[in-house]
Amino acid sequence: QVQLMESGGGFVQAGGTLNLSCTASGSIFGIDVMAWFRQLPGEGRYLVATITPGGSTKYADSVKGRFTISRDSAGNTVFLQMNSLKPEDTAVYYCTAHLRDAAARWQDYWGQGTQVTVSS
């Protein structure tokens, strides 16, 4: 069984910093791309940032220059450093990993989500 566990959400004032982390655990036989998405109530999930096993990154235009995605050397933990936070960054943040599970299937797994609230 595969589990993605997120941590680090919370409440911060505009201009502040939060750091999110997400660790994949369980019967995993390879991890490809890891990513962070965010979702507002009643809306879909929007891509925030992605990172490949080699460390290549991509960002949504709205977070470029403020957010940094990274990954640990083992490749199963992804981080999101969020600087200069704005009220419009308020959302539930989800991590996801494209990985190979015990059934030898490559598929996407998701964390449970962590709330980020930025006050003005």
mmCIF file of N, CA and C in Angstrom:
data_model
loop_
_atom_site.group_PDB
_atom_site.id
_atom_site.type_symbol
_atom_site.label_atom_id
_atom_site.label_comp_id
_atom_site.label_asym_id
_atom_site.label_seq_id
_atom_site.Cartn_x
_atom_site.Cartn_y
_atom_site.Cartn_z
ATOM 1 N N GLN A 1 0.842 -1.184 0.000
ATOM 2 C CA GLN A 1 0.000 0.000 0.000
ATOM 3 C C GLN A 1 0.885 1.243 0.000
ATOM 4 N N VAL A 2 0.509 2.213 -0.797
ATOM 5 C CA VAL A 2 1.285 3.440 -0.947
ATOM 6 C C VAL A 2 0.582 4.576 -0.214
ATOM 7 N N GLN A 3 1.379 5.395 0.444
ATOM 8 C CA GLN A 3 0.830 6.549 1.154
ATOM 9 C C GLN A 3 1.705 7.763 0.897
ATOM 10 N N LEU A 4 1.060 8.919 0.645
ATOM 11 C CA LEU A 4 1.758 10.186 0.561
ATOM 12 C C LEU A 4 1.298 11.026 1.743
ATOM 13 N N MET A 5 2.244 11.428 2.563
ATOM 14 C CA MET A 5 1.919 12.169 3.781
ATOM 15 C C MET A 5 2.495 13.574 3.681
ATOM 16 N N GLU A 6 1.608 14.562 3.750
ATOM 17 C CA GLU A 6 2.016 15.966 3.663
ATOM 18 C C GLU A 6 2.079 16.588 5.041
ATOM 19 N N SER A 7 2.894 17.631 5.148
ATOM 20 C CA SER A 7 2.954 18.403 6.380
ATOM 21 C C SER A 7 3.427 19.816 6.059
ATOM 22 N N GLY A 8 3.202 20.722 6.984
ATOM 23 C CA GLY A 8 3.752 22.069 6.862
ATOM 24 C C GLY A 8 2.769 23.163 6.529
ATOM 25 N N GLY A 9 1.521 22.845 6.307
ATOM 26 C CA GLY A 9 0.553 23.898 6.032
ATOM 27 C C GLY A 9 0.282 24.720 7.281
ATOM 28 N N GLY A 10 -0.488 25.794 7.123
ATOM 29 C CA GLY A 10 -0.828 26.610 8.269
ATOM 30 C C GLY A 10 -1.293 27.978 7.872
ATOM 31 N N PHE A 11 -1.194 28.890 8.819
ATOM 32 C CA PHE A 11 -1.681 30.253 8.668
ATOM 33 C C PHE A 11 -0.499 31.201 8.704
ATOM 34 N N VAL A 12 -0.468 32.148 7.762
ATOM 35 C CA VAL A 12 0.642 33.087 7.708
ATOM 36 C C VAL A 12 0.138 34.414 7.169
ATOM 37 N N GLN A 13 0.793 35.484 7.531
ATOM 38 C CA GLN A 13 0.430 36.788 6.991
ATOM 39 C C GLN A 13 1.055 36.989 5.617
ATOM 40 N N ALA A 14 0.458 37.857 4.852
ATOM 41 C CA ALA A 14 0.987 38.143 3.519
ATOM 42 C C ALA A 14 2.446 38.579 3.612
ATOM 43 N N GLY A 15 3.247 38.072 2.694
ATOM 44 C CA GLY A 15 4.674 38.339 2.705
ATOM 45 C C GLY A 15 5.476 37.316 3.454
ATOM 46 N N GLY A 16 4.795 36.428 4.156
ATOM 47 C CA GLY A 16 5.467 35.422 4.950
ATOM 48 C C GLY A 16 5.886 34.199 4.148
ATOM 49 N N THR A 17 6.393 33.214 4.875
ATOM 50 C CA THR A 17 6.945 31.996 4.278
ATOM 51 C C THR A 17 6.352 30.756 4.940
ATOM 52 N N LEU A 18 6.066 29.762 4.123
ATOM 53 C CA LEU A 18 5.689 28.439 4.617
ATOM 54 C C LEU A 18 6.451 27.396 3.831
ATOM 55 N N ASN A 19 6.752 26.290 4.486
ATOM 56 C CA ASN A 19 7.444 25.186 3.830
ATOM 57 C C ASN A 19 6.600 23.927 3.950
ATOM 58 N N LEU A 20 6.269 23.344 2.827
ATOM 59 C CA LEU A 20 5.518 22.101 2.788
ATOM 60 C C LEU A 20 6.460 20.943 2.466
ATOM 61 N N SER A 21 6.115 19.776 2.991
ATOM 62 C CA SER A 21 6.842 18.571 2.627
ATOM 63 C C SER A 21 5.866 17.430 2.425
ATOM 64 N N CYS A 22 6.297 16.452 1.677
ATOM 65 C CA CYS A 22 5.447 15.302 1.356
ATOM 66 C C CYS A 22 6.347 14.099 1.133
ATOM 67 N N THR A 23 6.083 13.026 1.880
ATOM 68 C CA THR A 23 6.885 11.808 1.775
ATOM 69 C C THR A 23 6.034 10.653 1.295
ATOM 70 N N ALA A 24 6.542 9.983 0.283
ATOM 71 C CA ALA A 24 5.886 8.785 -0.232
ATOM 72 C C ALA A 24 6.462 7.560 0.467
ATOM 73 N N SER A 25 5.589 6.668 0.923
ATOM 74 C CA SER A 25 6.047 5.480 1.631
ATOM 75 C C SER A 25 5.181 4.294 1.249
ATOM 76 N N GLY A 26 5.668 3.097 1.593
ATOM 77 C CA GLY A 26 4.920 1.886 1.288
ATOM 78 C C GLY A 26 5.624 1.058 0.231
ATOM 79 N N SER A 27 4.844 0.241 -0.457
ATOM 80 C CA SER A 27 5.387 -0.661 -1.479
ATOM 81 C C SER A 27 5.587 0.103 -2.788
ATOM 82 N N ILE A 28 6.750 0.739 -2.895
ATOM 83 C CA ILE A 28 7.069 1.590 -4.042
ATOM 84 C C ILE A 28 8.274 1.029 -4.768
ATOM 85 N N PHE A 29 8.180 0.944 -6.073
ATOM 86 C CA PHE A 29 9.259 0.362 -6.874
ATOM 87 C C PHE A 29 9.742 1.327 -7.937
ATOM 88 N N GLY A 30 9.678 2.589 -7.612
ATOM 89 C CA GLY A 30 10.180 3.622 -8.503
ATOM 90 C C GLY A 30 9.267 4.820 -8.458
ATOM 91 N N ILE A 31 9.858 6.012 -8.444
ATOM 92 C CA ILE A 31 9.079 7.251 -8.443
ATOM 93 C C ILE A 31 9.572 8.121 -9.588
ATOM 94 N N ASP A 32 8.658 8.607 -10.381
ATOM 95 C CA ASP A 32 9.006 9.486 -11.496
ATOM 96 C C ASP A 32 8.750 10.932 -11.055
ATOM 97 N N VAL A 33 7.895 11.622 -11.735
ATOM 98 C CA VAL A 33 7.642 13.028 -11.412
ATOM 99 C C VAL A 33 6.860 13.151 -10.112
ATOM 100 N N MET A 34 7.238 14.156 -9.320
ATOM 101 C CA MET A 34 6.465 14.552 -8.153
ATOM 102 C C MET A 34 6.020 16.000 -8.357
ATOM 103 N N ALA A 35 4.898 16.345 -7.752
ATOM 104 C CA ALA A 35 4.344 17.667 -8.030
ATOM 105 C C ALA A 35 3.477 18.154 -6.879
ATOM 106 N N TRP A 36 3.229 19.444 -6.894
ATOM 107 C CA TRP A 36 2.275 20.072 -5.978
ATOM 108 C C TRP A 36 1.160 20.710 -6.798
ATOM 109 N N PHE A 37 -0.071 20.498 -6.345
ATOM 110 C CA PHE A 37 -1.254 21.142 -6.887
ATOM 111 C C PHE A 37 -1.917 21.912 -5.759
ATOM 112 N N ARG A 38 -2.826 22.822 -6.126
ATOM 113 C CA ARG A 38 -3.627 23.487 -5.110
ATOM 114 C C ARG A 38 -5.062 23.606 -5.590
ATOM 115 N N GLN A 39 -5.960 23.700 -4.622
ATOM 116 C CA GLN A 39 -7.394 23.690 -4.934
ATOM 117 C C GLN A 39 -8.140 24.629 -4.013
ATOM 118 N N LEU A 40 -8.984 25.463 -4.625
ATOM 119 C CA LEU A 40 -9.892 26.319 -3.873
ATOM 120 C C LEU A 40 -11.244 25.631 -3.772
ATOM 121 N N PRO A 41 -12.046 25.970 -2.750
ATOM 122 C CA PRO A 41 -13.371 25.349 -2.623
ATOM 123 C C PRO A 41 -14.195 25.525 -3.889
ATOM 124 N N GLY A 42 -14.766 24.429 -4.353
ATOM 125 C CA GLY A 42 -15.630 24.492 -5.524
ATOM 126 C C GLY A 42 -14.898 24.575 -6.844
ATOM 127 N N GLU A 43 -13.572 24.512 -6.814
ATOM 128 C CA GLU A 43 -12.805 24.600 -8.045
ATOM 129 C C GLU A 43 -11.970 23.342 -8.238
ATOM 130 N N GLY A 44 -11.384 23.218 -9.414
ATOM 131 C CA GLY A 44 -10.512 22.099 -9.691
ATOM 132 C C GLY A 44 -9.137 22.301 -9.091
ATOM 133 N N ARG A 45 -8.294 21.286 -9.260
ATOM 134 C CA ARG A 45 -6.915 21.371 -8.781
ATOM 135 C C ARG A 45 -6.040 21.972 -9.872
ATOM 136 N N TYR A 46 -5.204 22.910 -9.483
ATOM 137 C CA TYR A 46 -4.323 23.579 -10.425
ATOM 138 C C TYR A 46 -2.879 23.261 -10.097
ATOM 139 N N LEU A 47 -2.098 23.025 -11.151
ATOM 140 C CA LEU A 47 -0.703 22.684 -10.979
ATOM 141 C C LEU A 47 0.075 23.869 -10.447
ATOM 142 N N VAL A 48 0.892 23.617 -9.428
ATOM 143 C CA VAL A 48 1.747 24.656 -8.861
ATOM 144 C C VAL A 48 3.185 24.468 -9.342
ATOM 145 N N ALA A 49 3.717 23.252 -9.183
ATOM 146 C CA ALA A 49 5.111 23.005 -9.563
ATOM 147 C C ALA A 49 5.328 21.516 -9.719
ATOM 148 N N THR A 50 6.297 21.173 -10.577
ATOM 149 C CA THR A 50 6.677 19.780 -10.770
ATOM 150 C C THR A 50 8.188 19.638 -10.685
ATOM 151 N N ILE A 51 8.639 18.414 -10.381
ATOM 152 C CA ILE A 51 10.074 18.130 -10.351
ATOM 153 C C ILE A 51 10.297 16.699 -10.800
ATOM 154 N N THR A 52 11.257 16.518 -11.702
ATOM 155 C CA THR A 52 11.592 15.195 -12.202
ATOM 156 C C THR A 52 12.626 14.543 -11.292
ATOM 157 N N PRO A 53 12.880 13.236 -11.487
ATOM 158 C CA PRO A 53 13.931 12.589 -10.691
ATOM 159 C C PRO A 53 15.295 13.251 -10.888
ATOM 160 N N GLY A 54 15.512 13.840 -12.040
ATOM 161 C CA GLY A 54 16.777 14.507 -12.315
ATOM 162 C C GLY A 54 16.860 15.917 -11.789
ATOM 163 N N GLY A 55 15.759 16.409 -11.241
ATOM 164 C CA GLY A 55 15.764 17.732 -10.642
ATOM 165 C C GLY A 55 15.250 18.851 -11.532
ATOM 166 N N SER A 56 14.779 18.537 -12.726
ATOM 167 C CA SER A 56 14.200 19.564 -13.589
ATOM 168 C C SER A 56 12.865 20.025 -13.005
ATOM 169 N N THR A 57 12.647 21.330 -13.020
ATOM 170 C CA THR A 57 11.455 21.885 -12.388
ATOM 171 C C THR A 57 10.651 22.735 -13.368
ATOM 172 N N LYS A 58 9.367 22.816 -13.089
ATOM 173 C CA LYS A 58 8.458 23.706 -13.815
ATOM 174 C C LYS A 58 7.523 24.334 -12.794
ATOM 175 N N TYR A 59 7.115 25.583 -13.087
ATOM 176 C CA TYR A 59 6.261 26.312 -12.153
ATOM 177 C C TYR A 59 5.097 26.973 -12.887
ATOM 178 N N ALA A 60 3.987 27.109 -12.181
ATOM 179 C CA ALA A 60 2.900 27.929 -12.685
ATOM 180 C C ALA A 60 3.380 29.382 -12.708
ATOM 181 N N ASP A 61 2.928 30.141 -13.679
ATOM 182 C CA ASP A 61 3.359 31.530 -13.790
ATOM 183 C C ASP A 61 3.084 32.322 -12.517
ATOM 184 N N SER A 62 2.009 31.994 -11.839
ATOM 185 C CA SER A 62 1.596 32.757 -10.660
ATOM 186 C C SER A 62 2.537 32.597 -9.473
ATOM 187 N N VAL A 63 3.388 31.568 -9.508
ATOM 188 C CA VAL A 63 4.278 31.319 -8.362
ATOM 189 C C VAL A 63 5.753 31.433 -8.723
ATOM 190 N N LYS A 64 6.064 31.629 -9.991
ATOM 191 C CA LYS A 64 7.474 31.732 -10.399
ATOM 192 C C LYS A 64 8.174 32.847 -9.642
ATOM 193 N N GLY A 65 9.372 32.527 -9.166
ATOM 194 C CA GLY A 65 10.154 33.511 -8.423
ATOM 195 C C GLY A 65 9.825 33.580 -6.951
ATOM 196 N N ARG A 66 8.726 32.949 -6.555
ATOM 197 C CA ARG A 66 8.340 32.965 -5.135
ATOM 198 C C ARG A 66 8.386 31.581 -4.502
ATOM 199 N N PHE A 67 8.031 30.555 -5.266
ATOM 200 C CA PHE A 67 8.000 29.183 -4.764
ATOM 201 C C PHE A 67 9.175 28.392 -5.329
ATOM 202 N N THR A 68 9.671 27.457 -4.521
ATOM 203 C CA THR A 68 10.745 26.575 -4.967
ATOM 204 C C THR A 68 10.388 25.141 -4.612
ATOM 205 N N ILE A 69 10.373 24.284 -5.623
ATOM 206 C CA ILE A 69 10.142 22.859 -5.396
ATOM 207 C C ILE A 69 11.487 22.151 -5.381
ATOM 208 N N SER A 70 11.621 21.185 -4.493
ATOM 209 C CA SER A 70 12.854 20.402 -4.416
ATOM 210 C C SER A 70 12.529 18.992 -3.972
ATOM 211 N N ARG A 71 13.571 18.163 -4.003
ATOM 212 C CA ARG A 71 13.356 16.754 -3.720
ATOM 213 C C ARG A 71 14.568 16.236 -2.956
ATOM 214 N N ASP A 72 14.363 15.286 -2.048
ATOM 215 C CA ASP A 72 15.496 14.782 -1.302
ATOM 216 C C ASP A 72 16.286 13.789 -2.145
ATOM 217 N N SER A 73 17.476 13.427 -1.670
ATOM 218 C CA SER A 73 18.360 12.562 -2.448
ATOM 219 C C SER A 73 17.789 11.165 -2.632
ATOM 220 N N ALA A 74 16.963 10.725 -1.707
ATOM 221 C CA ALA A 74 16.337 9.408 -1.854
ATOM 222 C C ALA A 74 15.236 9.434 -2.895
ATOM 223 N N GLY A 75 14.742 10.626 -3.189
ATOM 224 C CA GLY A 75 13.750 10.779 -4.237
ATOM 225 C C GLY A 75 12.323 10.533 -3.825
ATOM 226 N N ASN A 76 12.075 10.287 -2.537
ATOM 227 C CA ASN A 76 10.708 9.997 -2.142
ATOM 228 C C ASN A 76 10.063 11.107 -1.328
ATOM 229 N N THR A 77 10.773 12.208 -1.111
ATOM 230 C CA THR A 77 10.206 13.343 -0.397
ATOM 231 C C THR A 77 10.327 14.588 -1.268
ATOM 232 N N VAL A 78 9.234 15.294 -1.389
ATOM 233 C CA VAL A 78 9.217 16.534 -2.165
ATOM 234 C C VAL A 78 8.866 17.686 -1.235
ATOM 235 N N PHE A 79 9.506 18.825 -1.488
ATOM 236 C CA PHE A 79 9.325 19.997 -0.666
ATOM 237 C C PHE A 79 8.787 21.148 -1.522
ATOM 238 N N LEU A 80 8.099 22.063 -0.872
ATOM 239 C CA LEU A 80 7.680 23.289 -1.547
ATOM 240 C C LEU A 80 7.928 24.451 -0.590
ATOM 241 N N GLN A 81 8.938 25.247 -0.916
ATOM 242 C CA GLN A 81 9.201 26.446 -0.146
ATOM 243 C C GLN A 81 8.421 27.583 -0.770
ATOM 244 N N MET A 82 7.597 28.225 0.031
ATOM 245 C CA MET A 82 6.714 29.281 -0.468
ATOM 246 C C MET A 82 7.075 30.591 0.219
ATOM 247 N N ASN A 83 7.652 31.502 -0.553
ATOM 248 C CA ASN A 83 8.054 32.814 -0.050
ATOM 249 C C ASN A 83 7.112 33.896 -0.586
ATOM 250 N N SER A 84 7.156 35.040 0.043
ATOM 251 C CA SER A 84 6.360 36.201 -0.402
ATOM 252 C C SER A 84 4.908 35.803 -0.651
ATOM 253 N N LEU A 85 4.344 35.107 0.289
ATOM 254 C CA LEU A 85 2.991 34.580 0.117
ATOM 255 C C LEU A 85 1.963 35.701 -0.010
ATOM 256 N N LYS A 86 0.961 35.444 -0.837
ATOM 257 C CA LYS A 86 -0.121 36.390 -1.087
ATOM 258 C C LYS A 86 -1.449 35.776 -0.674
ATOM 259 N N PRO A 87 -2.439 36.587 -0.369
ATOM 260 C CA PRO A 87 -3.755 36.023 -0.018
ATOM 261 C C PRO A 87 -4.297 35.086 -1.101
ATOM 262 N N GLU A 88 -3.993 35.357 -2.352
ATOM 263 C CA GLU A 88 -4.492 34.491 -3.429
ATOM 264 C C GLU A 88 -3.793 33.133 -3.477
ATOM 265 N N ASP A 89 -2.772 32.929 -2.644
ATOM 266 C CA ASP A 89 -2.152 31.610 -2.535
ATOM 267 C C ASP A 89 -2.921 30.705 -1.576
ATOM 268 N N THR A 90 -3.905 31.263 -0.897
ATOM 269 C CA THR A 90 -4.713 30.474 0.031
ATOM 270 C C THR A 90 -5.425 29.352 -0.712
ATOM 271 N N ALA A 91 -5.233 28.125 -0.248
ATOM 272 C CA ALA A 91 -5.806 26.950 -0.909
ATOM 273 C C ALA A 91 -5.436 25.711 -0.112
ATOM 274 N N VAL A 92 -6.015 24.590 -0.494
ATOM 275 C CA VAL A 92 -5.541 23.297 -0.014
ATOM 276 C C VAL A 92 -4.471 22.821 -0.998
ATOM 277 N N TYR A 93 -3.325 22.479 -0.500
ATOM 278 C CA TYR A 93 -2.205 22.047 -1.333
ATOM 279 C C TYR A 93 -2.077 20.518 -1.256
ATOM 280 N N TYR A 94 -1.972 19.921 -2.437
ATOM 281 C CA TYR A 94 -1.850 18.469 -2.549
ATOM 282 C C TYR A 94 -0.536 18.109 -3.222
ATOM 283 N N CYS A 95 0.123 17.092 -2.703
ATOM 284 C CA CYS A 95 1.268 16.563 -3.439
ATOM 285 C C CYS A 95 0.823 15.309 -4.194
ATOM 286 N N THR A 96 1.534 15.029 -5.251
ATOM 287 C CA THR A 96 1.255 13.849 -6.050
ATOM 288 C C THR A 96 2.557 13.261 -6.547
ATOM 289 N N ALA A 97 2.562 11.959 -6.742
ATOM 290 C CA ALA A 97 3.746 11.272 -7.247
ATOM 291 C C ALA A 97 3.308 10.252 -8.288
ATOM 292 N N HIS A 98 4.028 10.234 -9.401
ATOM 293 C CA HIS A 98 3.801 9.198 -10.418
ATOM 294 C C HIS A 98 4.778 8.080 -10.104
ATOM 295 N N LEU A 99 4.247 6.946 -9.645
ATOM 296 C CA LEU A 99 5.134 5.925 -9.149
ATOM 297 C C LEU A 99 4.675 4.529 -9.550
ATOM 298 N N ARG A 100 5.600 3.585 -9.371
ATOM 299 C CA ARG A 100 5.340 2.176 -9.696
ATOM 300 C C ARG A 100 5.059 1.444 -8.384
ATOM 301 N N ASP A 101 3.866 0.863 -8.322
ATOM 302 C CA ASP A 101 3.473 0.224 -7.069
ATOM 303 C C ASP A 101 3.768 -1.271 -7.082
ATOM 304 N N ALA A 102 3.325 -1.984 -6.058
ATOM 305 C CA ALA A 102 3.632 -3.406 -5.908
ATOM 306 C C ALA A 102 3.041 -4.252 -7.022
ATOM 307 N N ALA A 103 2.008 -3.750 -7.668
ATOM 308 C CA ALA A 103 1.407 -4.460 -8.795
ATOM 309 C C ALA A 103 2.083 -4.110 -10.102
ATOM 310 N N ALA A 104 3.205 -3.419 -10.010
ATOM 311 C CA ALA A 104 4.007 -3.026 -11.171
ATOM 312 C C ALA A 104 3.275 -2.048 -12.085
ATOM 313 N N ARG A 105 2.339 -1.315 -11.531
ATOM 314 C CA ARG A 105 1.606 -0.311 -12.295
ATOM 315 C C ARG A 105 2.190 1.068 -12.020
ATOM 316 N N TRP A 106 2.390 1.821 -13.087
ATOM 317 C CA TRP A 106 2.746 3.221 -12.945
ATOM 318 C C TRP A 106 1.448 4.023 -12.888
ATOM 319 N N GLN A 107 1.237 4.734 -11.784
ATOM 320 C CA GLN A 107 0.050 5.558 -11.683
ATOM 321 C C GLN A 107 0.284 6.676 -10.685
ATOM 322 N N ASP A 108 -0.667 7.599 -10.654
ATOM 323 C CA ASP A 108 -0.542 8.766 -9.787
ATOM 324 C C ASP A 108 -1.190 8.511 -8.435
ATOM 325 N N TYR A 109 -0.453 8.852 -7.396
ATOM 326 C CA TYR A 109 -0.967 8.799 -6.038
ATOM 327 C C TYR A 109 -0.983 10.212 -5.469
ATOM 328 N N TRP A 110 -1.941 10.450 -4.575
ATOM 329 C CA TRP A 110 -2.142 11.792 -4.020
ATOM 330 C C TRP A 110 -2.081 11.771 -2.498
ATOM 331 N N GLY A 111 -1.599 12.875 -1.942
ATOM 332 C CA GLY A 111 -1.682 13.068 -0.512
ATOM 333 C C GLY A 111 -3.071 13.533 -0.109
ATOM 334 N N GLN A 112 -3.257 13.711 1.192
ATOM 335 C CA GLN A 112 -4.579 14.067 1.709
ATOM 336 C C GLN A 112 -4.850 15.565 1.635
ATOM 337 N N GLY A 113 -3.822 16.344 1.393
ATOM 338 C CA GLY A 113 -3.982 17.789 1.288
ATOM 339 C C GLY A 113 -3.654 18.487 2.592
ATOM 340 N N THR A 114 -3.113 19.688 2.467
ATOM 341 C CA THR A 114 -2.809 20.495 3.643
ATOM 342 C C THR A 114 -3.244 21.938 3.364
ATOM 343 N N GLN A 115 -3.906 22.541 4.336
ATOM 344 C CA GLN A 115 -4.460 23.877 4.153
ATOM 345 C C GLN A 115 -3.384 24.943 4.339
ATOM 346 N N VAL A 116 -3.338 25.865 3.403
ATOM 347 C CA VAL A 116 -2.487 27.052 3.510
ATOM 348 C C VAL A 116 -3.403 28.270 3.480
ATOM 349 N N THR A 117 -3.307 29.106 4.500
ATOM 350 C CA THR A 117 -4.128 30.309 4.578
ATOM 351 C C THR A 117 -3.220 31.522 4.737
ATOM 352 N N VAL A 118 -3.367 32.481 3.845
ATOM 353 C CA VAL A 118 -2.557 33.698 3.871
ATOM 354 C C VAL A 118 -3.478 34.884 4.117
ATOM 355 N N SER A 119 -3.246 35.587 5.193
ATOM 356 C CA SER A 119 -4.089 36.735 5.526
ATOM 357 C C SER A 119 -3.494 38.013 4.950
ATOM 358 N N SER A 120 -4.364 38.946 4.631
ATOM 359 C CA SER A 120 -3.908 40.220 4.051
ATOM 360 C C SER A 120 -3.566 41.235 5.134
#
